[in-house]
Amino acid sequence: MSTVKIIPYILFLGGLFSSVFAQNAAQSPLSQGKALVQAGKWAEAIGPLKTISQNQFSVPEGEKASVLLVECYLREHKRAEAQKVVARFLEFYSSSVYRERMEVASATLQIENGAVYEGVETLLRVLTYTKNPAAYVEAKDVAIQTLAVSLLSAGELFSLLEKYPVDREINGWLHLQLGRETQKAGRYRAARYWYNRVIDNKAPDNLIATAEQGLASLENFGAGIPTVLVLAPLSGELTEFGTAAIQGVLLAFDQANLQGKVNIRLADTRADAATALRRTQQAVNQDSVIAIIGPIMSAPAATVAAWLGTNFPKIPMLTPTATDEGIAHMGGNIFQINVSMDYLAESIAEHAIQCLGIREFAVMSPVGDYGNAMAQSFIRAVESRGGLILAHQEFEEGRPDYKTEFDLLRNVRFKQENRKRNIAKGLENLDAMNAKERKSSMSDSVLDFPGIFIPSSKSSDAGLMAGQVAFHKLSGTLLGTSGWYGRDLLVQGKRLVEGSYFSVPSVSLEESTAYKNFAKEFQKKWNVEPSNDKVSGLSYDAANIIFSSISTTTDGNLAARIREVQKFPGIYGEIKFKNGANVNVRILTVDKGLFVEKKECASTRSN
């Protein structure tokens, strides 16, 4: 990191040379130190001021001496010594009248030591809350000096502008430097935007003149290099997922050799829909955005998709991980890499009806958004194909016993079978029931539901539920979705999960050359392995679709190109788009303790 030397200001003398020193100060050591400072004898003043600071730090004389001592150290370029005093002062004096000035000194030291962004951020933060006019002027002067020497990147400048829009002149400098940095990077549309902001916001005349010169220098240039916007949570509780997404995208960017040809713009969504939309609108208005990767969460993805699909149909948006149904339906330029929960449920319903010949089902769904969404999607899929839902019962995952829930299911099924028997007997009262027979059946008989759909969220829970089904004397083909796929299903379920079926978006990666290569390169670049949640891998796939489409598109309409190609290689398997949604679902079964893919009759739908 480059460093900058701040032109020293007499940061602290105004307040310290006021009447607070007048009383009985003529012969005091502090007065002697003050006199040396006033005379510009910084080096000579260090000795007496240091003694007072060290020996009387917690009393007013030591407080004042410490402030003057830091000024002397700064003048003599003794950074390490100044930093020790500043750190000690800020830790001890939480409400000193000199605290804000010491924070300016701390920021100055940060900047001179190479932490330019952190130092300027500290200065702008002081500007937001200080009531001290002298501290305000000092912080502003140092901030402008630093901004003027162009040590901050466009991303850092934009971050500061968003966090601390505190002063018209400071904002003018931030806008001007954003124009310079984006022009330097070949992002001419963005440069024009920022130069115009300097002018439109009525910055000081010298900044406006420089911005006008910048605009004139761009007269013979077009939009410049295109920008791919990446939307991910880079702060807050979901930062880990956002970081993984960015890592996947940047790895793909490196491998595509597009440095200098495409600009990657990162934007923090904070996993919030309104923030994601605002970041998108800013980027599209400010930059030459040709594609968007993200957001990775469903709610922000749906919000951005609705706006982008309506207003910019040629800019594709690929959300790597959002699973809510319908996001891809918000525009012909919206694509979902991850298979939606709805399609996973629909696929297992179709397989059961078309390939297994099952027409009647019971549904046991875990309480919560996931279980409810899966259950409703499965029920819709069954009923739209002429199947019947015989019973629907919710349960809370993780409990040791589900007797109540299974008794309710058994009671429903007994009544259904009893009515069928009465129909066969020609009885008028179809609900007629022999109490002894009912008691015997409810306690001893195995009751059958042809298909039992249990969308457990974890494979261990799925295995446990398979055991509960058998224990409570229900029979039928067990069905599930991606939550079933894992070794814990076999460990917990053992032979009870033999012959079960479930839908997954991808199968084991052990034999996947594409995944092995990705994992190797990911480890090499980031010194960590890609996580099992697939965020980095799916983001890598999304980026590769964008970058490969850039190289093969002649008319600039990337969205149309992706719709035309439809099928793309992915590290977890082929990505197959239909109406923007990835429909490449696999059906697995358990056969002799092994996961086996059912390829011959996975679906009769046209994908």
Coordinates of C-alpha atoms in Angstrom, one line a residue:
M1 CA 0.0 0.0 0.0
S2 CA 1.3 3.5 -0.9
T3 CA 1.8 5.9 1.9
V4 CA 1.2 9.7 2.1
K5 CA 2.9 12.2 4.3
I6 CA 0.4 14.7 5.7
I7 CA 1.6 18.3 5.8
P8 CA 1.7 19.0 9.6
Y9 CA -0.9 21.3 11.0
I10 CA -0.8 22.8 14.5
L11 CA -3.6 20.5 15.4
F12 CA -4.0 21.1 19.0
L13 CA -2.6 24.4 20.0
G14 CA -5.7 26.6 19.7
G15 CA -7.6 25.0 22.6
L16 CA -4.5 24.3 24.7
F17 CA -3.1 27.9 24.5
S18 CA -6.3 29.4 25.8
S19 CA -7.1 30.7 29.2
V20 CA -7.1 27.2 30.7
F21 CA -3.4 27.5 30.8
A22 CA -3.3 31.0 32.3
Q23 CA -3.8 30.2 35.9
N24 CA -0.5 29.7 37.8
A25 CA 1.1 28.5 34.5
A26 CA 4.0 30.9 34.3
Q27 CA 6.7 28.7 35.9
S28 CA 5.1 25.2 35.4
P29 CA 6.8 22.5 33.4
L30 CA 3.8 22.4 31.2
S31 CA 4.1 26.1 30.6
Q32 CA 7.8 25.6 29.6
G33 CA 6.8 22.9 27.1
K34 CA 4.0 25.1 25.7
A35 CA 6.5 27.9 25.2
L36 CA 8.8 25.7 23.3
V37 CA 6.0 24.5 21.1
Q38 CA 4.9 28.1 20.4
A39 CA 8.5 28.9 19.4
G40 CA 8.4 25.9 16.9
K41 CA 11.1 24.1 19.0
W42 CA 9.3 20.7 18.6
A43 CA 12.3 18.5 19.4
E44 CA 13.2 20.4 22.5
A45 CA 9.6 20.4 23.8
I46 CA 9.4 16.6 23.6
G47 CA 11.5 16.0 26.8
P48 CA 9.5 18.0 29.3
L49 CA 6.1 17.1 27.8
K50 CA 7.0 13.4 27.8
T51 CA 7.9 13.6 31.5
I52 CA 4.6 15.2 32.4
S53 CA 2.6 12.8 30.1
Q54 CA 4.2 9.8 31.7
N55 CA 4.1 10.9 35.4
Q56 CA 0.8 12.8 35.5
F57 CA -1.2 11.1 32.7
S58 CA -4.5 10.9 34.6
V59 CA -4.7 14.5 35.7
P60 CA -5.4 17.6 33.6
E61 CA -1.7 18.6 33.2
G62 CA -0.9 15.2 31.9
E63 CA -3.9 15.2 29.6
K64 CA -2.9 18.5 28.1
A65 CA 0.8 17.5 27.9
S66 CA -0.1 14.3 26.1
V67 CA -1.9 16.3 23.4
L68 CA 1.0 18.7 22.9
L69 CA 3.4 15.7 22.9
V70 CA 1.6 14.1 20.0
E71 CA 1.8 17.3 18.0
C72 CA 5.6 17.4 18.6
Y73 CA 6.0 13.8 17.6
L74 CA 4.0 14.4 14.4
R75 CA 6.2 17.4 13.6
E76 CA 9.3 15.4 14.1
H77 CA 7.9 12.4 12.2
K78 CA 8.2 10.1 15.2
R79 CA 5.2 7.9 14.2
A80 CA 5.7 5.0 16.6
E81 CA 6.1 7.3 19.6
A82 CA 3.0 9.3 18.6
Q83 CA 1.0 6.2 18.1
K84 CA 1.7 4.9 21.6
V85 CA 0.6 8.2 23.2
V86 CA -2.5 8.4 21.0
A87 CA -3.6 4.9 21.7
R88 CA -3.1 5.3 25.4
F89 CA -5.0 8.6 25.4
L90 CA -8.0 7.3 23.4
E91 CA -8.3 4.2 25.6
F92 CA -8.2 6.2 28.9
Y93 CA -10.0 9.5 28.0
S94 CA -13.5 8.6 26.7
S95 CA -14.9 12.1 27.2
S96 CA -11.9 14.5 27.0
V97 CA -12.5 17.8 25.2
Y98 CA -9.4 17.0 23.2
R99 CA -10.5 13.5 22.2
E100 CA -11.7 14.4 18.7
R101 CA -8.4 16.1 17.9
M102 CA -6.6 13.0 19.1
E103 CA -8.8 10.9 16.8
V104 CA -7.6 13.2 14.0
A105 CA -4.0 12.5 15.0
S106 CA -4.8 8.8 15.1
A107 CA -6.2 9.0 11.6
T108 CA -3.2 10.9 10.4
L109 CA -0.9 8.2 11.7
Q110 CA -3.1 5.5 10.0
I111 CA -2.7 7.3 6.7
E112 CA 1.0 7.8 7.0
N113 CA 1.5 4.2 7.9
G114 CA -0.3 3.0 4.8
A115 CA -3.8 2.3 6.1
V116 CA -5.2 5.1 3.9
Y117 CA -8.8 3.9 3.7
E118 CA -9.1 3.3 7.4
G119 CA -7.5 6.7 8.2
V120 CA -9.9 8.6 5.9
E121 CA -12.8 6.7 7.2
T122 CA -11.9 7.8 10.8
L123 CA -11.6 11.4 9.6
L124 CA -15.0 11.3 7.9
R125 CA -16.5 9.7 11.0
V126 CA -15.2 12.6 13.1
L127 CA -16.9 15.0 10.7
T128 CA -20.2 13.3 11.2
Y129 CA -20.4 13.9 15.0
T130 CA -17.9 16.5 16.2
K131 CA -19.3 19.8 17.6
N132 CA -15.8 21.2 17.9
P133 CA -15.2 23.6 15.0
A134 CA -11.4 23.3 15.3
A135 CA -11.6 19.5 15.1
Y136 CA -13.9 19.7 12.1
V137 CA -11.5 21.9 10.2
E138 CA -8.5 19.7 11.1
A139 CA -10.3 16.5 10.1
K140 CA -11.5 18.0 6.8
D141 CA -8.1 19.5 5.9
V142 CA -6.3 16.1 6.4
A143 CA -9.1 14.2 4.6
I144 CA -8.8 16.6 1.5
Q145 CA -5.0 16.3 1.5
T146 CA -5.3 12.6 1.4
L147 CA -8.0 12.4 -1.2
A148 CA -6.1 14.8 -3.5
V149 CA -3.2 12.4 -3.9
S150 CA -5.3 9.6 -5.4
L151 CA -4.4 6.6 -3.1
L152 CA -7.9 5.1 -2.8
S153 CA -9.5 2.8 -5.3
A154 CA -12.9 3.4 -6.9
G155 CA -14.4 0.8 -4.6
E156 CA -13.0 2.4 -1.5
L157 CA -14.1 5.9 -2.6
F158 CA -17.6 4.7 -3.3
S159 CA -17.8 3.0 0.1
L160 CA -16.7 6.2 1.9
L161 CA -19.2 8.3 -0.1
E162 CA -22.1 5.9 0.9
K163 CA -21.1 5.8 4.6
Y164 CA -20.2 9.4 5.2
P165 CA -21.9 12.0 2.9
V166 CA -20.9 14.7 5.4
D167 CA -19.6 17.8 3.6
R168 CA -20.2 19.3 0.2
E169 CA -16.5 19.9 -0.4
I170 CA -15.5 16.4 0.8
N171 CA -18.3 14.9 -1.4
G172 CA -16.9 16.9 -4.3
W173 CA -13.5 15.4 -3.9
L174 CA -14.9 11.9 -3.6
H175 CA -17.0 12.4 -6.8
L176 CA -13.9 13.9 -8.6
Q177 CA -11.6 11.1 -7.6
L178 CA -14.3 8.5 -8.5
G179 CA -14.3 10.1 -12.0
R180 CA -10.5 9.9 -12.2
E181 CA -10.3 6.3 -11.0
T182 CA -13.0 5.0 -13.3
Q183 CA -11.6 6.9 -16.2
K184 CA -8.2 5.4 -15.5
A185 CA -9.8 1.9 -15.5
G186 CA -11.4 2.5 -18.9
R187 CA -14.9 2.8 -17.4
Y188 CA -15.8 5.9 -19.3
R189 CA -19.6 5.9 -18.6
A190 CA -18.9 5.7 -14.9
A191 CA -16.3 8.5 -15.2
R192 CA -18.8 10.8 -16.9
Y193 CA -21.4 10.1 -14.3
W194 CA -19.0 11.1 -11.4
Y195 CA -17.7 14.2 -13.2
N196 CA -21.2 15.3 -13.7
R197 CA -22.0 14.7 -10.0
V198 CA -19.2 17.2 -9.2
I199 CA -20.8 19.8 -11.4
D200 CA -24.5 19.1 -10.5
N201 CA -23.8 19.2 -6.8
K202 CA -22.2 22.6 -7.0
A203 CA -18.8 21.6 -5.6
P204 CA -16.2 24.3 -5.2
D205 CA -15.1 26.1 -8.4
N206 CA -11.7 24.4 -8.6
L207 CA -13.3 21.0 -8.5
I208 CA -15.9 21.9 -11.1
A209 CA -13.1 23.1 -13.4
T210 CA -11.2 19.9 -13.0
A211 CA -14.4 17.8 -13.6
E212 CA -15.1 19.8 -16.8
Q213 CA -11.6 19.0 -18.0
G214 CA -12.3 15.3 -17.3
L215 CA -15.5 15.4 -19.3
A216 CA -13.7 17.1 -22.2
S217 CA -11.0 14.4 -22.3
L218 CA -13.8 11.8 -22.7
E219 CA -15.5 13.3 -25.7
N220 CA -14.1 10.8 -28.2
F221 CA -14.6 7.8 -26.0
G222 CA -17.7 5.5 -25.8
A223 CA -18.9 3.7 -22.7
G224 CA -15.6 2.0 -22.0
I225 CA -15.1 -1.5 -20.7
P226 CA -18.2 -3.3 -19.6
T227 CA -19.1 -4.1 -15.9
V228 CA -20.4 -7.3 -14.3
L229 CA -22.1 -6.5 -11.1
V230 CA -21.9 -9.0 -8.2
L231 CA -24.5 -8.7 -5.5
A232 CA -23.8 -10.5 -2.2
P233 CA -24.0 -9.9 1.5
L234 CA -20.5 -8.6 2.6
S235 CA -21.6 -7.4 6.0
G236 CA -24.0 -8.8 8.7
E237 CA -24.8 -12.3 9.7
L238 CA -24.6 -13.8 6.2
T239 CA -21.1 -12.4 5.4
E240 CA -19.6 -15.9 5.2
F241 CA -21.9 -16.8 2.3
G242 CA -21.3 -13.5 0.5
T243 CA -17.5 -14.0 0.8
A244 CA -17.8 -17.5 -0.6
A245 CA -19.9 -16.2 -3.6
I246 CA -17.3 -13.5 -4.3
Q247 CA -14.5 -16.0 -4.1
G248 CA -16.2 -18.2 -6.7
V249 CA -16.8 -15.3 -9.1
L250 CA -13.3 -14.0 -8.8
L251 CA -11.8 -17.4 -9.5
A252 CA -13.8 -17.7 -12.6
F253 CA -12.8 -14.2 -13.6
D254 CA -9.1 -15.1 -13.3
Q255 CA -9.5 -18.2 -15.3
A256 CA -11.4 -16.3 -18.1
N257 CA -8.5 -13.9 -18.6
L258 CA -10.8 -10.9 -18.8
Q259 CA -8.7 -8.5 -16.7
G260 CA -8.7 -5.1 -18.4
K261 CA -11.6 -6.3 -20.6
V262 CA -14.3 -6.6 -18.1
N263 CA -14.7 -4.7 -14.8
I264 CA -16.1 -6.6 -11.7
R265 CA -18.1 -4.4 -9.4
L266 CA -18.9 -5.8 -6.0
A267 CA -21.9 -4.5 -4.0
D268 CA -22.9 -5.4 -0.5
T269 CA -26.6 -6.3 -0.3
R270 CA -26.5 -7.0 3.5
A271 CA -29.0 -9.8 2.6
D272 CA -31.6 -7.1 2.5
A273 CA -34.0 -6.7 -0.5
A274 CA -34.2 -2.9 -0.4
T275 CA -30.5 -2.5 -0.1
A276 CA -29.9 -5.0 -3.0
L277 CA -32.3 -3.0 -5.2
R278 CA -30.6 0.3 -4.3
R279 CA -27.2 -1.1 -5.1
T280 CA -28.4 -2.4 -8.4
Q281 CA -30.0 0.9 -9.4
Q282 CA -26.8 2.7 -8.5
A283 CA -24.6 0.4 -10.5
V284 CA -26.8 0.4 -13.6
N285 CA -27.1 4.2 -13.5
Q286 CA -23.4 4.8 -12.8
D287 CA -21.6 2.1 -14.8
S288 CA -21.8 0.2 -18.1
V289 CA -23.4 -2.9 -16.5
I290 CA -23.9 -5.8 -18.9
A291 CA -24.7 -8.6 -16.5
I292 CA -25.5 -9.3 -12.8
I293 CA -24.4 -12.2 -10.6
G294 CA -26.6 -12.5 -7.5
P295 CA -28.2 -11.7 -5.2
I296 CA -27.7 -15.1 -3.5
M297 CA -30.7 -14.9 -1.1
S298 CA -34.2 -15.4 -2.4
A299 CA -35.9 -12.2 -1.2
P300 CA -33.3 -9.8 -2.5
A301 CA -33.1 -11.8 -5.7
A302 CA -36.8 -11.6 -6.3
T303 CA -36.8 -7.8 -5.7
V304 CA -33.9 -7.1 -8.1
A305 CA -35.3 -9.5 -10.7
A306 CA -38.7 -7.7 -10.7
W307 CA -37.1 -4.3 -11.3
L308 CA -34.4 -5.5 -13.8
G309 CA -36.8 -7.7 -15.8
T310 CA -39.1 -4.8 -16.4
N311 CA -36.5 -2.0 -17.0
F312 CA -33.4 -3.7 -18.5
P313 CA -34.4 -6.9 -20.3
K314 CA -31.1 -7.2 -22.1
I315 CA -29.1 -7.4 -18.9
P316 CA -29.1 -11.0 -17.6
M317 CA -29.3 -11.6 -13.8
L318 CA -28.1 -15.0 -12.6
T319 CA -28.8 -15.8 -9.0
P320 CA -26.5 -18.7 -8.0
T321 CA -28.3 -20.0 -4.9
A322 CA -31.8 -18.5 -4.5
T323 CA -34.4 -21.3 -4.4
D324 CA -37.7 -19.6 -4.2
E325 CA -40.1 -20.6 -7.0
G326 CA -41.0 -17.9 -9.5
I327 CA -37.9 -15.7 -9.5
A328 CA -36.9 -16.8 -13.0
H329 CA -40.4 -16.0 -14.2
M330 CA -39.9 -12.3 -13.5
G331 CA -38.3 -11.7 -16.9
G332 CA -36.7 -13.3 -19.9
N333 CA -33.3 -12.1 -18.6
I334 CA -33.6 -13.7 -15.1
F335 CA -32.0 -17.1 -14.4
Q336 CA -31.7 -19.3 -11.4
I337 CA -28.7 -21.6 -11.2
N338 CA -29.9 -23.5 -8.1
V339 CA -32.8 -25.8 -8.6
S340 CA -35.8 -24.4 -6.8
M341 CA -37.5 -26.1 -3.9
D342 CA -40.7 -26.2 -6.0
Y343 CA -39.1 -28.1 -8.8
L344 CA -37.5 -30.6 -6.5
A345 CA -40.9 -31.4 -5.0
E346 CA -42.5 -31.4 -8.4
S347 CA -39.9 -33.8 -9.8
I348 CA -40.3 -36.4 -7.1
A349 CA -44.1 -36.2 -7.4
E350 CA -43.9 -36.8 -11.2
H351 CA -41.5 -39.7 -10.8
A352 CA -43.7 -41.3 -8.3
I353 CA -46.8 -41.0 -10.5
Q354 CA -45.3 -41.6 -13.9
C355 CA -42.5 -44.1 -13.1
L356 CA -43.7 -45.9 -9.9
G357 CA -47.4 -45.9 -10.6
I358 CA -48.3 -44.3 -7.3
R359 CA -51.5 -42.3 -7.3
E360 CA -52.2 -41.9 -3.5
F361 CA -50.0 -40.1 -1.0
A362 CA -49.6 -39.1 2.6
V363 CA -47.5 -36.0 3.3
M364 CA -45.5 -35.6 6.6
S365 CA -43.8 -32.2 6.5
P366 CA -41.5 -30.6 9.1
V367 CA -42.9 -27.4 10.7
G368 CA -41.4 -24.3 9.2
D369 CA -41.0 -22.4 5.9
Y370 CA -39.0 -25.1 4.2
G371 CA -41.3 -28.0 5.1
N372 CA -44.4 -26.0 4.3
A373 CA -43.0 -24.9 0.9
M374 CA -42.0 -28.4 -0.1
A375 CA -45.3 -29.9 1.1
Q376 CA -47.4 -27.3 -0.8
S377 CA -45.4 -27.8 -4.0
F378 CA -45.7 -31.5 -3.8
I379 CA -49.4 -31.4 -3.2
R380 CA -49.9 -29.1 -6.2
A381 CA -47.8 -31.3 -8.4
V382 CA -49.7 -34.5 -7.3
E383 CA -53.1 -33.0 -7.8
S384 CA -52.3 -31.4 -11.1
R385 CA -51.4 -34.9 -12.4
G386 CA -54.5 -36.6 -11.2
G387 CA -53.1 -38.0 -7.9
L388 CA -54.7 -37.9 -4.5
I389 CA -53.4 -36.6 -1.2
L390 CA -54.9 -38.9 1.5
A391 CA -53.5 -37.1 4.5
H392 CA -51.2 -34.2 5.5
Q393 CA -49.5 -34.1 8.9
E394 CA -46.9 -31.7 10.2
F395 CA -44.1 -32.7 12.7
E396 CA -41.3 -30.9 14.5
E397 CA -37.9 -32.2 13.4
G398 CA -35.5 -33.4 16.1
R399 CA -38.0 -34.8 18.6
P400 CA -37.5 -38.4 19.9
D401 CA -41.1 -39.5 19.5
Y402 CA -44.0 -38.8 17.1
K403 CA -46.7 -41.1 18.5
T404 CA -49.4 -38.4 18.3
E405 CA -48.6 -37.5 14.7
F406 CA -48.6 -41.1 13.6
D407 CA -51.7 -41.9 15.5
L408 CA -53.5 -39.2 13.6
L409 CA -52.2 -40.6 10.3
R410 CA -53.2 -44.1 11.2
N411 CA -56.7 -42.9 12.2
V412 CA -57.2 -41.1 8.9
R413 CA -56.1 -44.1 7.0
F414 CA -58.2 -46.6 9.0
K415 CA -61.3 -44.5 8.3
Q416 CA -60.5 -44.4 4.6
E417 CA -60.0 -48.1 4.3
N418 CA -63.1 -48.7 6.5
R419 CA -65.2 -46.7 4.1
K420 CA -63.9 -48.7 1.2
R421 CA -64.8 -52.0 2.9
N422 CA -68.3 -50.6 3.6
I423 CA -68.6 -49.7 -0.1
A424 CA -67.6 -53.2 -1.0
K425 CA -70.2 -54.6 1.4
G426 CA -72.9 -52.4 -0.1
L427 CA -73.6 -50.6 3.2
E428 CA -75.6 -47.4 3.3
N429 CA -73.6 -45.9 6.2
L430 CA -70.1 -45.8 4.9
D431 CA -68.8 -44.6 8.2
A432 CA -70.2 -47.6 10.1
M433 CA -67.5 -49.1 12.2
N434 CA -67.0 -52.2 14.4
A435 CA -65.4 -51.0 17.6
K436 CA -63.5 -54.2 18.2
E437 CA -62.2 -54.3 14.6
R438 CA -61.1 -50.6 14.9
K439 CA -59.3 -51.3 18.2
S440 CA -57.5 -54.3 16.7
S441 CA -56.5 -52.5 13.5
M442 CA -55.3 -49.4 15.3
S443 CA -53.1 -51.3 17.7
D444 CA -51.8 -54.2 15.6
S445 CA -52.4 -53.8 11.8
V446 CA -49.9 -52.3 9.4
L447 CA -51.7 -49.5 7.5
D448 CA -50.6 -48.7 4.0
F449 CA -50.2 -45.3 2.2
P450 CA -48.9 -46.1 -1.3
G451 CA -46.6 -43.1 -1.2
I452 CA -45.3 -41.3 1.9
F453 CA -43.6 -37.9 1.2
I454 CA -41.4 -36.6 4.0
P455 CA -39.4 -33.5 3.0
S456 CA -36.9 -33.6 5.8
S457 CA -34.3 -30.9 5.7
K458 CA -31.4 -33.1 6.9
S459 CA -30.4 -36.7 5.9
S460 CA -30.2 -37.7 9.6
D461 CA -33.7 -36.6 10.2
A462 CA -34.9 -38.4 7.1
G463 CA -33.3 -41.6 8.4
L464 CA -34.9 -41.2 11.8
M465 CA -38.4 -40.6 10.2
A466 CA -38.0 -43.8 8.1
G467 CA -37.6 -45.6 11.4
Q468 CA -40.6 -43.9 12.9
V469 CA -42.8 -44.9 9.9
A470 CA -41.9 -48.5 10.4
F471 CA -42.2 -48.4 14.2
H472 CA -45.7 -46.9 14.0
K473 CA -46.8 -49.6 11.5
L474 CA -47.2 -47.6 8.4
S475 CA -46.1 -48.9 5.0
G476 CA -45.5 -47.4 1.6
T477 CA -42.8 -46.1 -0.7
L478 CA -40.8 -43.4 1.1
L479 CA -40.3 -40.2 -0.9
G480 CA -38.2 -37.1 -0.2
T481 CA -36.1 -34.3 -1.7
S482 CA -32.5 -33.1 -1.5
G483 CA -32.5 -33.1 2.3
W484 CA -32.4 -36.9 2.2
Y485 CA -29.1 -37.0 0.3
G486 CA -26.3 -37.8 2.7
R487 CA -24.5 -40.6 4.4
D488 CA -26.6 -40.1 7.6
L489 CA -29.6 -41.4 5.8
L490 CA -28.0 -44.8 5.4
V491 CA -26.6 -44.7 8.9
Q492 CA -29.9 -43.8 10.6
G493 CA -32.3 -45.5 8.2
K494 CA -30.4 -48.7 7.5
R495 CA -32.6 -51.2 5.6
L496 CA -35.7 -49.1 6.3
V497 CA -34.7 -46.6 3.6
E498 CA -34.1 -49.3 0.9
G499 CA -36.3 -48.6 -2.0
S500 CA -36.9 -44.9 -1.0
Y501 CA -36.7 -42.2 -3.7
F502 CA -35.8 -38.6 -3.6
S503 CA -34.9 -35.7 -5.9
V504 CA -31.6 -33.9 -5.8
P505 CA -30.0 -31.0 -7.8
S506 CA -26.7 -32.9 -8.1
V507 CA -25.1 -36.2 -7.2
S508 CA -21.9 -37.2 -5.5
L509 CA -18.9 -35.1 -6.5
E510 CA -16.3 -37.9 -5.8
E511 CA -16.0 -38.8 -9.5
S512 CA -16.6 -35.3 -11.0
T513 CA -13.5 -34.1 -12.8
A514 CA -15.0 -30.6 -13.1
Y515 CA -15.5 -30.4 -9.4
K516 CA -12.1 -31.7 -8.5
N517 CA -10.4 -29.1 -10.8
F518 CA -12.5 -26.4 -9.3
A519 CA -11.7 -27.5 -5.7
K520 CA -8.0 -27.6 -6.5
E521 CA -7.9 -24.2 -8.0
F522 CA -10.1 -22.7 -5.3
Q523 CA -7.8 -24.0 -2.6
K524 CA -4.8 -22.7 -4.5
K525 CA -6.2 -19.2 -4.8
W526 CA -7.9 -18.7 -1.4
N527 CA -6.0 -21.2 0.8
V528 CA -9.3 -22.8 1.9
E529 CA -11.5 -25.6 0.6
P530 CA -14.8 -24.7 -1.0
S531 CA -17.6 -25.2 1.6
N532 CA -20.2 -27.9 1.3
D533 CA -23.0 -25.4 1.0
K534 CA -22.1 -25.0 -2.7
V535 CA -22.3 -21.2 -2.6
S536 CA -18.8 -20.7 -4.0
G537 CA -19.3 -23.4 -6.6
L538 CA -22.7 -22.2 -7.9
S539 CA -21.4 -18.6 -8.0
Y540 CA -18.4 -19.9 -10.0
D541 CA -20.8 -21.6 -12.4
A542 CA -22.9 -18.4 -12.8
A543 CA -19.8 -16.4 -13.5
N544 CA -18.6 -18.9 -16.1
I545 CA -22.0 -18.7 -17.9
I546 CA -21.7 -14.9 -18.1
F547 CA -18.0 -14.9 -19.2
S548 CA -18.5 -17.6 -21.8
S549 CA -21.5 -15.7 -23.2
I550 CA -19.5 -12.5 -23.4
S551 CA -17.0 -14.2 -25.7
T552 CA -19.7 -15.6 -28.0
T553 CA -22.2 -12.7 -28.1
T554 CA -22.0 -10.3 -31.1
D555 CA -25.0 -8.0 -30.6
G556 CA -24.5 -7.3 -26.9
N557 CA -27.7 -9.0 -25.8
L558 CA -26.3 -11.5 -23.2
A559 CA -29.7 -12.4 -21.9
A560 CA -30.8 -13.6 -25.4
R561 CA -27.6 -15.5 -25.8
I562 CA -28.1 -17.4 -22.5
R563 CA -31.7 -18.2 -23.5
E564 CA -30.5 -19.5 -26.9
V565 CA -27.8 -21.8 -25.5
Q566 CA -29.9 -23.1 -22.6
K567 CA -27.4 -25.8 -21.5
F568 CA -24.2 -25.1 -19.8
P569 CA -21.5 -27.2 -18.1
G570 CA -21.4 -26.9 -14.3
I571 CA -19.2 -28.3 -11.7
Y572 CA -22.1 -30.1 -10.0
G573 CA -23.6 -31.3 -13.3
E574 CA -25.1 -29.8 -16.4
I575 CA -27.2 -26.6 -16.0
K576 CA -30.3 -26.8 -18.1
F577 CA -32.5 -23.7 -18.3
K578 CA -36.2 -23.8 -19.0
N579 CA -37.9 -20.4 -18.7
G580 CA -34.9 -19.3 -16.8
A581 CA -35.0 -22.0 -14.2
N582 CA -32.5 -24.8 -13.9
V583 CA -34.5 -28.0 -14.4
N584 CA -31.7 -30.6 -14.3
V585 CA -33.0 -32.6 -11.4
R586 CA -31.7 -36.2 -10.5
I587 CA -33.8 -38.9 -8.9
L588 CA -31.9 -41.2 -6.5
T589 CA -33.0 -44.4 -4.8
V590 CA -31.3 -46.6 -2.1
D591 CA -30.4 -50.0 -3.4
K592 CA -28.4 -52.4 -1.2
G593 CA -27.1 -49.6 0.9
L594 CA -26.0 -47.5 -2.0
F595 CA -27.3 -44.4 -3.7
V596 CA -28.3 -45.2 -7.2
E597 CA -29.4 -42.7 -9.9
K598 CA -32.6 -43.6 -11.7
K599 CA -31.9 -42.5 -15.2
E600 CA -34.3 -44.6 -17.3
C601 CA -37.5 -43.0 -16.0
A602 CA -36.5 -39.9 -14.1
S603 CA -39.2 -37.9 -15.7
T604 CA -41.5 -37.9 -18.7
R605 CA -41.7 -34.1 -18.8
S606 CA -40.2 -32.2 -21.7
N607 CA -37.3 -30.2 -20.3

